[in-house]
GROMACS .gro file of C-alpha atoms in nm:
model
  440
    1MET     CA    1   7.214  -2.432   3.968
    2LYS     CA    2   7.488  -2.656   3.828
    3THR     CA    3   7.613  -2.372   3.608
    4VAL     CA    4   7.638  -2.141   3.908
    5ALA     CA    5   7.822  -2.409   4.106
    6ARG     CA    6   8.077  -2.457   3.830
    7LEU     CA    7   8.138  -2.084   3.802
    8ALA     CA    8   8.189  -2.056   4.177
    9ALA     CA    9   8.434  -2.345   4.173
   10ALA     CA   10   8.629  -2.189   3.889
   11CYS     CA   11   8.657  -1.861   4.082
   12SER     CA   12   8.779  -2.043   4.392
   13ILE     CA   13   9.047  -2.229   4.200
   14ALA     CA   14   9.166  -1.909   4.031
   15THR     CA   15   9.191  -1.730   4.368
   16ALA     CA   16   9.397  -2.009   4.517
   17ALA     CA   17   9.640  -2.000   4.224
   18PHE     CA   18   9.665  -1.621   4.252
   19ALA     CA   19   9.757  -1.641   4.623
   20GLN     CA   20  10.034  -1.892   4.559
   21ASN     CA   21  10.212  -1.666   4.305
   22PRO     CA   22  10.485  -1.463   4.492
   23GLY     CA   23  10.471  -1.169   4.250
   24ASP     CA   24  10.095  -1.143   4.285
   25LEU     CA   25  10.124  -1.166   4.664
   26GLU     CA   26  10.368  -0.871   4.674
   27ARG     CA   27  10.134  -0.661   4.460
   28ARG     CA   28   9.845  -0.737   4.695
   29ILE     CA   29  10.052  -0.626   4.997
   30GLN     CA   30  10.136  -0.299   4.821
   31GLU     CA   31   9.768  -0.244   4.745
   32LEU     CA   32   9.676  -0.299   5.111
   33GLU     CA   33   9.943  -0.050   5.221
   34ARG     CA   34   9.803   0.208   4.981
   35ARG     CA   35   9.451   0.162   5.120
   36VAL     CA   36   9.579   0.209   5.477
   37ARG     CA   37   9.746   0.537   5.377
   38ASP     CA   38   9.421   0.654   5.211
   39GLN     CA   39   9.223   0.574   5.527
   40ASP     CA   40   9.474   0.768   5.741
   41ARG     CA   41   9.432   1.073   5.518
   42THR     CA   42   9.052   1.043   5.544
   43ILE     CA   43   9.070   1.032   5.926
   44ASP     CA   44   9.298   1.339   5.932
   45ALA     CA   45   9.051   1.526   5.710
   46GLN     CA   46   8.762   1.442   5.944
   47ASP     CA   47   8.961   1.565   6.243
   48GLU     CA   48   9.020   1.899   6.067
   49LYS     CA   49   8.645   1.933   6.002
   50ILE     CA   50   8.564   1.866   6.368
   51GLN     CA   51   8.821   2.124   6.484
   52GLY     CA   52   8.676   2.381   6.247
   53LEU     CA   53   8.322   2.311   6.374
   54MET     CA   54   8.434   2.354   6.737
   55GLN     CA   55   8.601   2.688   6.659
   56ARG     CA   56   8.288   2.825   6.486
   57THR     CA   57   8.048   2.721   6.768
   58GLY     CA   58   8.278   2.794   7.060
   59GLU     CA   59   8.230   2.433   7.180
   60THR     CA   60   8.546   2.238   7.257
   61ASP     CA   61   8.399   1.906   7.373
   62PRO     CA   62   8.351   1.666   7.076
   63ALA     CA   63   8.101   1.459   7.275
   64ARG     CA   64   7.879   1.763   7.330
   65ILE     CA   65   7.898   1.853   6.961
   66GLU     CA   66   7.787   1.502   6.870
   67GLN     CA   67   7.501   1.517   7.124
   68ALA     CA   68   7.385   1.850   6.980
   69VAL     CA   69   7.382   1.711   6.628
   70ASP     CA   70   7.190   1.400   6.739
   71ALA     CA   71   6.934   1.612   6.927
   72TYR     CA   72   6.882   1.831   6.621
   73LEU     CA   73   6.824   1.528   6.396
   74ASP     CA   74   6.586   1.371   6.653
   75GLN     CA   75   6.376   1.688   6.651
   76LYS     CA   76   6.356   1.671   6.273
   77ARG     CA   77   6.240   1.309   6.291
   78GLU     CA   78   5.976   1.385   6.554
   79LYS     CA   79   5.833   1.656   6.328
   80GLY     CA   80   5.823   1.412   6.039
   81GLU     CA   81   6.078   1.610   5.840
   82LEU     CA   82   6.316   1.313   5.844
   83PRO     CA   83   6.231   0.940   5.849
   84ALA     CA   84   6.311   0.736   6.157
   85LEU     CA   85   6.638   0.548   6.146
   86SER     CA   86   6.455   0.215   6.170
   87ASP     CA   87   6.244   0.310   5.867
   88LEU     CA   88   6.551   0.357   5.650
   89SER     CA   89   6.664  -0.006   5.677
   90LEU     CA   90   6.580  -0.243   5.391
   91GLU     CA   91   6.396  -0.572   5.382
   92GLY     CA   92   6.469  -0.819   5.107
   93ILE     CA   93   6.180  -1.044   5.002
   94TRP     CA   94   6.089  -1.278   4.718
   95LYS     CA   95   5.736  -1.236   4.588
   96ASP     CA   96   5.708  -1.293   4.213
   97GLY     CA   97   6.056  -1.141   4.193
   98PHE     CA   98   6.328  -1.008   4.423
   99LYS     CA   99   6.227  -0.690   4.604
  100LEU     CA  100   6.400  -0.450   4.842
  101THR     CA  101   6.157  -0.249   5.056
  102THR     CA  102   6.213   0.010   5.328
  103ARG     CA  103   6.052  -0.081   5.661
  104ASP     CA  104   5.816   0.216   5.638
  105LYS     CA  105   5.690   0.078   5.302
  106GLN     CA  106   5.755   0.414   5.135
  107HIS     CA  107   6.010   0.292   4.880
  108GLN     CA  108   6.061  -0.031   4.689
  109LEU     CA  109   6.296  -0.162   4.423
  110GLU     CA  110   6.238  -0.478   4.223
  111ILE     CA  111   6.485  -0.634   3.981
  112GLY     CA  112   6.348  -0.896   3.746
  113GLY     CA  113   6.302  -1.019   3.394
  114PHE     CA  114   6.223  -1.324   3.192
  115LEU     CA  115   6.370  -1.538   2.916
  116GLN     CA  116   6.184  -1.715   2.635
  117ALA     CA  117   6.387  -1.960   2.429
  118ASP     CA  118   6.211  -2.120   2.130
  119GLY     CA  119   6.264  -2.403   1.888
  120ASN     CA  120   6.067  -2.394   1.561
  121PHE     CA  121   6.056  -2.708   1.348
  122GLU     CA  122   5.882  -2.784   1.018
  123LEU     CA  123   5.640  -3.079   1.005
  124ALA     CA  124   5.601  -3.112   0.628
  125SER     CA  125   5.843  -3.103   0.336
  126ASP     CA  126   5.659  -2.811   0.173
  127ASP     CA  127   5.647  -2.607   0.492
  128PRO     CA  128   5.814  -2.264   0.432
  129LEU     CA  129   5.931  -2.255   0.793
  130ILE     CA  130   6.305  -2.295   0.850
  131SER     CA  131   6.379  -2.509   1.154
  132THR     CA  132   6.572  -2.306   1.406
  133PHE     CA  133   6.643  -2.237   1.771
  134LEU     CA  134   6.616  -1.877   1.884
  135VAL     CA  135   6.596  -1.653   2.189
  136ARG     CA  136   6.252  -1.503   2.137
  137ARG     CA  137   6.253  -1.266   2.434
  138ALA     CA  138   6.519  -1.171   2.690
  139ARG     CA  139   6.381  -0.899   2.916
  140ILE     CA  140   6.544  -0.731   3.215
  141HIS     CA  141   6.359  -0.471   3.416
  142ALA     CA  142   6.383  -0.252   3.722
  143THR     CA  143   6.058  -0.136   3.877
  144GLY     CA  144   5.922  -0.015   4.208
  145PHE     CA  145   5.786   0.292   4.379
  146MET     CA  146   5.912   0.606   4.556
  147PHE     CA  147   5.734   0.788   4.839
  148LYS     CA  148   5.463   0.520   4.820
  149TYR     CA  149   5.265   0.673   4.532
  150TYR     CA  150   5.516   0.719   4.249
  151TRP     CA  151   5.546   0.389   4.064
  152TRP     CA  152   5.793   0.341   3.779
  153LYS     CA  153   5.938   0.082   3.545
  154VAL     CA  154   6.222   0.055   3.293
  155GLU     CA  155   6.252  -0.261   3.081
  156GLY     CA  156   6.473  -0.359   2.789
  157ASP     CA  157   6.467  -0.655   2.552
  158PHE     CA  158   6.807  -0.802   2.462
  159ALA     CA  159   6.690  -1.086   2.237
  160GLY     CA  160   6.794  -0.933   1.904
  161ALA     CA  161   7.115  -0.791   1.767
  162ASN     CA  162   7.033  -0.456   1.931
  163ALA     CA  163   6.878  -0.390   2.269
  164ILE     CA  164   6.530  -0.234   2.253
  165LEU     CA  165   6.364  -0.018   2.516
  166GLN     CA  166   6.028  -0.180   2.590
  167ASP     CA  167   5.881   0.013   2.883
  168ALA     CA  168   5.981   0.338   3.049
  169TRP     CA  169   5.705   0.500   3.253
  170LEU     CA  170   5.605   0.680   3.572
  171ASP     CA  171   5.263   0.616   3.728
  172VAL     CA  172   5.123   0.851   3.995
  173ARG     CA  173   4.886   0.654   4.220
  174TYR     CA  174   4.747   0.891   4.481
  175ILE     CA  175   4.393   0.791   4.384
  176ASP     CA  176   4.309   0.433   4.282
  177GLN     CA  177   4.020   0.558   4.071
  178ALA     CA  178   4.229   0.807   3.870
  179GLN     CA  179   4.598   0.724   3.825
  180LEU     CA  180   4.820   0.920   3.588
  181GLN     CA  181   5.073   0.731   3.378
  182PHE     CA  182   5.308   0.875   3.118
  183GLY     CA  183   5.610   0.756   2.923
  184GLN     CA  184   5.628   0.450   2.697
  185PHE     CA  185   5.395   0.159   2.771
  186LYS     CA  186   5.119  -0.049   2.615
  187ALA     CA  187   4.819   0.157   2.512
  188PRO     CA  188   4.488   0.037   2.664
  189PHE     CA  189   4.362  -0.178   2.377
  190GLY     CA  190   4.333  -0.556   2.340
  191LEU     CA  191   4.287  -0.822   2.607
  192GLU     CA  192   4.546  -1.061   2.461
  193GLU     CA  193   4.795  -0.784   2.387
  194LEU     CA  194   4.773  -0.649   2.743
  195THR     CA  195   4.825  -0.997   2.890
  196SER     CA  196   5.193  -1.043   2.976
  197ASP     CA  197   5.403  -1.264   2.747
  198LYS     CA  198   5.482  -1.471   3.055
  199TYR     CA  199   5.121  -1.572   3.117
  200MET     CA  200   4.975  -1.629   2.768
  201LYS     CA  201   4.813  -1.967   2.710
  202MET     CA  202   4.984  -2.003   2.371
  203ILE     CA  203   5.348  -1.932   2.287
  204GLU     CA  204   5.250  -1.651   2.048
  205ARG     CA  205   4.948  -1.424   2.025
  206SER     CA  206   4.677  -1.449   1.758
  207MET     CA  207   4.752  -1.319   1.410
  208GLY     CA  208   4.595  -0.975   1.454
  209SER     CA  209   4.656  -0.895   1.820
  210SER     CA  210   4.997  -0.735   1.772
  211PHE     CA  211   4.922  -0.602   1.422
  212ILE     CA  212   4.590  -0.426   1.475
  213THR     CA  213   4.632  -0.310   1.835
  214PRO     CA  214   4.845   0.000   1.909
  215VAL     CA  215   5.082  -0.209   2.128
  216ARG     CA  216   5.349   0.015   2.291
  217GLN     CA  217   5.322   0.389   2.241
  218VAL     CA  218   5.467   0.709   2.385
  219GLY     CA  219   5.211   0.928   2.558
  220GLY     CA  220   5.001   0.973   2.870
  221MET     CA  221   4.701   0.797   3.018
  222ILE     CA  222   4.450   0.825   3.302
  223HIS     CA  223   4.343   0.485   3.432
  224GLY     CA  224   4.198   0.328   3.741
  225ASP     CA  225   3.962   0.086   3.913
  226LEU     CA  226   3.606   0.166   4.014
  227PHE     CA  227   3.342   0.004   4.234
  228ASP     CA  228   3.581  -0.216   4.436
  229LYS     CA  229   3.773  -0.314   4.121
  230ARG     CA  230   3.463  -0.445   3.947
  231VAL     CA  231   3.523  -0.191   3.666
  232GLY     CA  232   3.853  -0.084   3.513
  233TYR     CA  233   3.932   0.175   3.249
  234GLY     CA  234   4.212   0.354   3.067
  235VAL     CA  235   4.197   0.666   2.847
  236GLY     CA  236   4.503   0.824   2.688
  237LEU     CA  237   4.664   1.032   2.416
  238PHE     CA  238   4.966   0.892   2.231
  239ASN     CA  239   5.194   0.974   1.941
  240GLY     CA  240   5.035   0.686   1.754
  241ASN     CA  241   5.338   0.573   1.554
  242GLY     CA  242   5.490   0.301   1.772
  243GLN     CA  243   5.754   0.261   2.038
  244ASN     CA  244   6.081   0.453   2.059
  245VAL     CA  245   5.967   0.694   1.785
  246ARG     CA  246   5.906   1.068   1.794
  247ASP     CA  247   5.581   1.189   1.641
  248ASN     CA  248   5.594   1.311   1.282
  249ASN     CA  249   5.281   1.529   1.295
  250ASP     CA  250   5.090   1.744   1.543
  251ASP     CA  251   4.790   1.510   1.568
  252LYS     CA  252   4.771   1.255   1.847
  253GLU     CA  253   4.596   0.921   1.875
  254PHE     CA  254   4.316   0.870   2.128
  255VAL     CA  255   4.293   0.524   2.283
  256GLY     CA  256   4.037   0.411   2.540
  257ARG     CA  257   3.932   0.085   2.704
  258ILE     CA  258   3.676  -0.017   2.965
  259PHE     CA  259   3.610  -0.360   3.113
  260THR     CA  260   3.413  -0.511   3.396
  261GLU     CA  261   3.427  -0.818   3.618
  262PRO     CA  262   3.092  -0.764   3.785
  263PHE     CA  263   3.090  -1.077   4.001
  264ARG     CA  264   3.456  -1.094   4.104
  265ASP     CA  265   3.368  -1.085   4.478
  266GLN     CA  266   3.094  -1.347   4.456
  267GLU     CA  267   3.132  -1.697   4.602
  268ASN     CA  268   2.952  -1.855   4.306
  269MET     CA  269   3.230  -2.010   4.099
  270TRP     CA  270   3.016  -2.011   3.785
  271ILE     CA  271   2.987  -1.632   3.761
  272LYS     CA  272   3.281  -1.482   3.953
  273GLY     CA  273   3.520  -1.534   3.660
  274ILE     CA  274   3.318  -1.341   3.400
  275HIS     CA  275   3.504  -1.061   3.218
  276VAL     CA  276   3.372  -0.838   2.937
  277GLY     CA  277   3.507  -0.520   2.785
  278GLY     CA  278   3.571  -0.307   2.481
  279ALA     CA  279   3.822  -0.059   2.338
  280ALA     CA  280   3.847   0.200   2.062
  281SER     CA  281   4.105   0.434   1.911
  282TYR     CA  282   4.112   0.723   1.667
  283GLY     CA  283   4.409   0.892   1.504
  284THR     CA  284   4.546   1.043   1.187
  285PRO     CA  285   4.893   0.890   1.150
  286GLU     CA  286   5.133   0.952   0.868
  287ALA     CA  287   5.294   0.610   0.861
  288ALA     CA  288   5.477   0.412   0.594
  289LEU     CA  289   5.333   0.059   0.581
  290ALA     CA  290   5.547  -0.098   0.305
  291GLY     CA  291   5.674  -0.443   0.399
  292THR     CA  292   5.460  -0.478   0.710
  293GLY     CA  293   5.187  -0.737   0.761
  294PRO     CA  294   5.040  -0.987   1.006
  295ARG     CA  295   5.213  -1.314   1.092
  296THR     CA  296   5.100  -1.661   1.194
  297ALA     CA  297   5.208  -1.826   1.519
  298VAL     CA  298   5.524  -1.963   1.354
  299GLY     CA  299   5.620  -1.626   1.203
  300THR     CA  300   5.492  -1.674   0.847
  301ARG     CA  301   5.374  -1.346   0.695
  302PHE     CA  302   5.076  -1.417   0.467
  303PHE     CA  303   5.048  -1.068   0.321
  304SER     CA  304   5.248  -0.745   0.322
  305TYR     CA  305   5.181  -0.390   0.207
  306ASN     CA  306   5.330  -0.290  -0.127
  307THR     CA  307   5.614  -0.045  -0.173
  308GLY     CA  308   5.503   0.316  -0.126
  309VAL     CA  309   5.181   0.242   0.067
  310ILE     CA  310   5.112   0.488   0.348
  311SER     CA  311   4.838   0.551   0.601
  312GLU     CA  312   4.752   0.905   0.504
  313ASN     CA  313   4.445   1.011   0.699
  314GLU     CA  314   4.208   0.852   0.948
  315ARG     CA  315   4.275   0.531   1.137
  316ILE     CA  316   3.991   0.389   1.346
  317ARG     CA  317   4.014   0.081   1.565
  318TRP     CA  318   3.755  -0.086   1.782
  319GLY     CA  319   3.724  -0.419   1.958
  320VAL     CA  320   3.529  -0.623   2.210
  321GLU     CA  321   3.666  -0.880   2.453
  322GLY     CA  322   3.536  -1.148   2.685
  323ALA     CA  323   3.659  -1.420   2.918
  324TRP     CA  324   3.515  -1.678   3.157
  325PHE     CA  325   3.711  -1.869   3.420
  326VAL     CA  326   3.563  -2.157   3.619
  327GLY     CA  327   3.811  -2.336   3.843
  328PRO     CA  328   4.074  -2.502   3.623
  329PHE     CA  329   3.891  -2.411   3.300
  330GLY     CA  330   3.913  -2.086   3.106
  331VAL     CA  331   3.801  -1.943   2.775
  332SER     CA  332   3.869  -1.599   2.627
  333GLY     CA  333   3.826  -1.427   2.294
  334GLU     CA  334   3.823  -1.100   2.103
  335TYR     CA  335   3.692  -0.941   1.788
  336MET     CA  336   3.860  -0.628   1.650
  337GLU     CA  337   3.864  -0.410   1.339
  338GLN     CA  338   4.097  -0.148   1.196
  339ILE     CA  339   3.986   0.097   0.926
  340ASP     CA  340   4.260   0.287   0.739
  341ASP     CA  341   4.273   0.553   0.472
  342LEU     CA  342   4.555   0.427   0.252
  343GLY     CA  343   4.739   0.585  -0.037
  344ASN     CA  344   5.027   0.502  -0.269
  345PRO     CA  345   5.203   0.807  -0.419
  346ARG     CA  346   5.414   0.577  -0.637
  347THR     CA  347   5.116   0.484  -0.855
  348PRO     CA  348   5.046   0.713  -1.155
  349ALA     CA  349   4.715   0.836  -1.019
  350PHE     CA  350   4.817   0.839  -0.651
  351TYR     CA  351   4.564   0.566  -0.583
  352SER     CA  352   4.390   0.599  -0.247
  353GLY     CA  353   4.110   0.417  -0.070
  354ARG     CA  354   3.976   0.290   0.260
  355SER     CA  355   4.070  -0.058   0.384
  356LYS     CA  356   3.942  -0.272   0.668
  357LEU     CA  357   4.128  -0.535   0.870
  358ARG     CA  358   3.935  -0.780   1.088
  359ASN     CA  359   4.066  -1.029   1.344
  360TRP     CA  360   3.902  -1.269   1.587
  361TYR     CA  361   4.017  -1.556   1.803
  362VAL     CA  362   3.896  -1.787   2.080
  363THR     CA  363   4.137  -1.947   2.328
  364THR     CA  364   4.050  -2.218   2.579
  365SER     CA  365   4.257  -2.400   2.839
  366TYR     CA  366   4.224  -2.652   3.120
  367PHE     CA  367   4.458  -2.743   3.410
  368LEU     CA  368   4.475  -3.121   3.440
  369THR     CA  369   4.632  -3.086   3.785
  370GLY     CA  370   4.353  -2.869   3.928
  371GLU     CA  371   4.514  -2.523   3.944
  372GLU     CA  372   4.286  -2.220   3.914
  373CYS     CA  373   4.280  -2.069   3.565
  374THR     CA  374   4.325  -1.688   3.550
  375PHE     CA  375   4.495  -1.418   3.340
  376LYS     CA  376   4.807  -1.458   3.558
  377ARG     CA  377   5.055  -1.736   3.628
  378PRO     CA  378   4.906  -2.038   3.809
  379LYS     CA  379   4.962  -2.103   4.176
  380VAL     CA  380   5.117  -2.447   4.135
  381LEU     CA  381   4.961  -2.685   4.388
  382LYS     CA  382   5.243  -2.940   4.394
  383PRO     CA  383   5.570  -2.799   4.248
  384PHE     CA  384   5.806  -3.036   4.077
  385ASP     CA  385   6.138  -3.084   4.257
  386PRO     CA  386   6.308  -3.423   4.205
  387ARG     CA  387   6.550  -3.344   4.491
  388SER     CA  388   6.265  -3.316   4.740
  389ASP     CA  389   6.062  -3.592   4.906
  390GLU     CA  390   5.753  -3.374   4.862
  391SER     CA  391   5.793  -3.331   4.486
  392GLY     CA  392   5.476  -3.315   4.282
  393PRO     CA  393   5.392  -3.317   3.909
  394GLY     CA  394   5.387  -2.937   3.872
  395ALA     CA  395   5.097  -2.781   3.682
  396TRP     CA  396   4.989  -2.935   3.350
  397GLU     CA  397   4.764  -2.735   3.118
  398LEU     CA  398   4.602  -2.813   2.783
  399ALA     CA  399   4.532  -2.517   2.553
  400ALA     CA  400   4.381  -2.456   2.209
  401GLN     CA  401   4.315  -2.151   1.992
  402VAL     CA  402   4.134  -2.085   1.665
  403GLY     CA  403   4.142  -1.750   1.489
  404GLU     CA  404   4.095  -1.572   1.158
  405PHE     CA  405   4.243  -1.260   1.000
  406ILE     CA  406   4.065  -1.094   0.706
  407SER     CA  407   4.161  -0.789   0.499
  408GLU     CA  408   3.897  -0.610   0.290
  409GLU     CA  409   3.934  -0.349   0.016
  410THR     CA  410   4.314  -0.384   0.025
  411GLU     CA  411   4.380  -0.546  -0.313
  412PRO     CA  412   4.570  -0.251  -0.466
  413PHE     CA  413   4.782  -0.215  -0.156
  414ILE     CA  414   4.895  -0.565  -0.059
  415THR     CA  415   5.075  -0.867  -0.196
  416GLY     CA  416   4.980  -1.213  -0.072
  417ASN     CA  417   4.666  -1.371   0.071
  418ASP     CA  418   4.392  -1.144   0.197
  419SER     CA  419   4.288  -1.383   0.476
  420ALA     CA  420   4.415  -1.669   0.690
  421THR     CA  421   4.268  -1.910   0.945
  422GLN     CA  422   4.485  -2.052   1.221
  423TYR     CA  423   4.443  -2.351   1.452
  424VAL     CA  424   4.685  -2.395   1.743
  425GLY     CA  425   4.700  -2.663   2.011
  426GLY     CA  426   4.939  -2.674   2.302
  427ILE     CA  427   5.055  -2.820   2.631
  428ASN     CA  428   5.198  -2.606   2.910
  429TRP     CA  429   5.397  -2.751   3.199
  430TRP     CA  430   5.477  -2.533   3.499
  431PRO     CA  431   5.726  -2.716   3.727
  432ASN     CA  432   5.682  -2.414   3.955
  433SER     CA  433   5.522  -2.070   3.930
  434ALA     CA  434   5.831  -1.912   3.772
  435VAL     CA  435   5.913  -2.161   3.491
  436ARG     CA  436   5.701  -2.283   3.201
  437PHE     CA  437   5.770  -2.530   2.921
  438ALA     CA  438   5.529  -2.516   2.625
  439VAL     CA  439   5.471  -2.710   2.307
  440ASN     CA  440   5.242  -2.569   2.035
   0.00000   0.00000   0.00000
């Protein structure tokens, strides 16, 4: 808020100085005179159009012409061919973002985004990490719906040297049980990967979540909720080679996920927060893997594929997921595998073989201030506002995660360690539901 106030003050001072400069004042008067002349020409043009309309219809009374036009439009509105004038006005609201909605609830536009600024610091002299500040994510999006059932979203990430298109999709939602989505979005695989960056318990995901899962892909998907949202699913076909990339073969990747929250409507707090699910994928990508590999929470890559290594045939993924939320406490975890047919044409015998990657993690968290733990942002009971007499402590959350990544049958294809175990502890502070400070 202080930054905005300073900018506003600077603009006010500059405007005052501009007005006191005689040369600038004369130029402004000339600009105003030009605008008046333009408006006069516009009025003359409208008069010519009205005269032409009267000559064609034989009507000479402008008031009657206007009444006839209004009556015609009213008939169209009564038949439902045009929306009512009152329905066309906009309402501006704030609900997890700024939204503009027509009064008939047929159209909505939301402008939003989020910023994640990090500071990474080494704790030991032999730590390979370089201490640095960085902008980890800087997302801006526009989303909403048209004609009630056509939902859409476009989002870009501006954190790096070049802007990257993250999401660009259209979702047709005539039927809750069978919605059709196509474009670029996250494929339905992985509980942690599908949880928004804004709401994760840790600053970064587990070592294998973003490496084994398909993440964002270009394709189409049918998804929906069944049995009063106690079951959810998603099934789709995708290029299978990542975001913002055209496919390089005719084969597509199948990805499917199903999950259930069977007791979500129950009053019993001990069972209503149970979540279980699973996902699988199958594809035959032709992808170069050289230089890629999983990373730890601080960005350290513990192995990478050797030069020339490619995924040349089948790729199979599968995983299971689970979570349990009880009041301010929550625990979640996943186990997943990826099986690849790898080859390296740069070796004398074109060595090929089948590799397996395995990843698991368990994350737990607890709100010290009593907020309800979910997959989403907390509803802060007492927001922190030092300028208010009703200021509270905000929401304080303790979190911990343990996980392991293991590669099998990959010795000819990788350089580095074939496994790693990671322990992460953290504290999250939400002064309000839109801002979070975290230490891991």
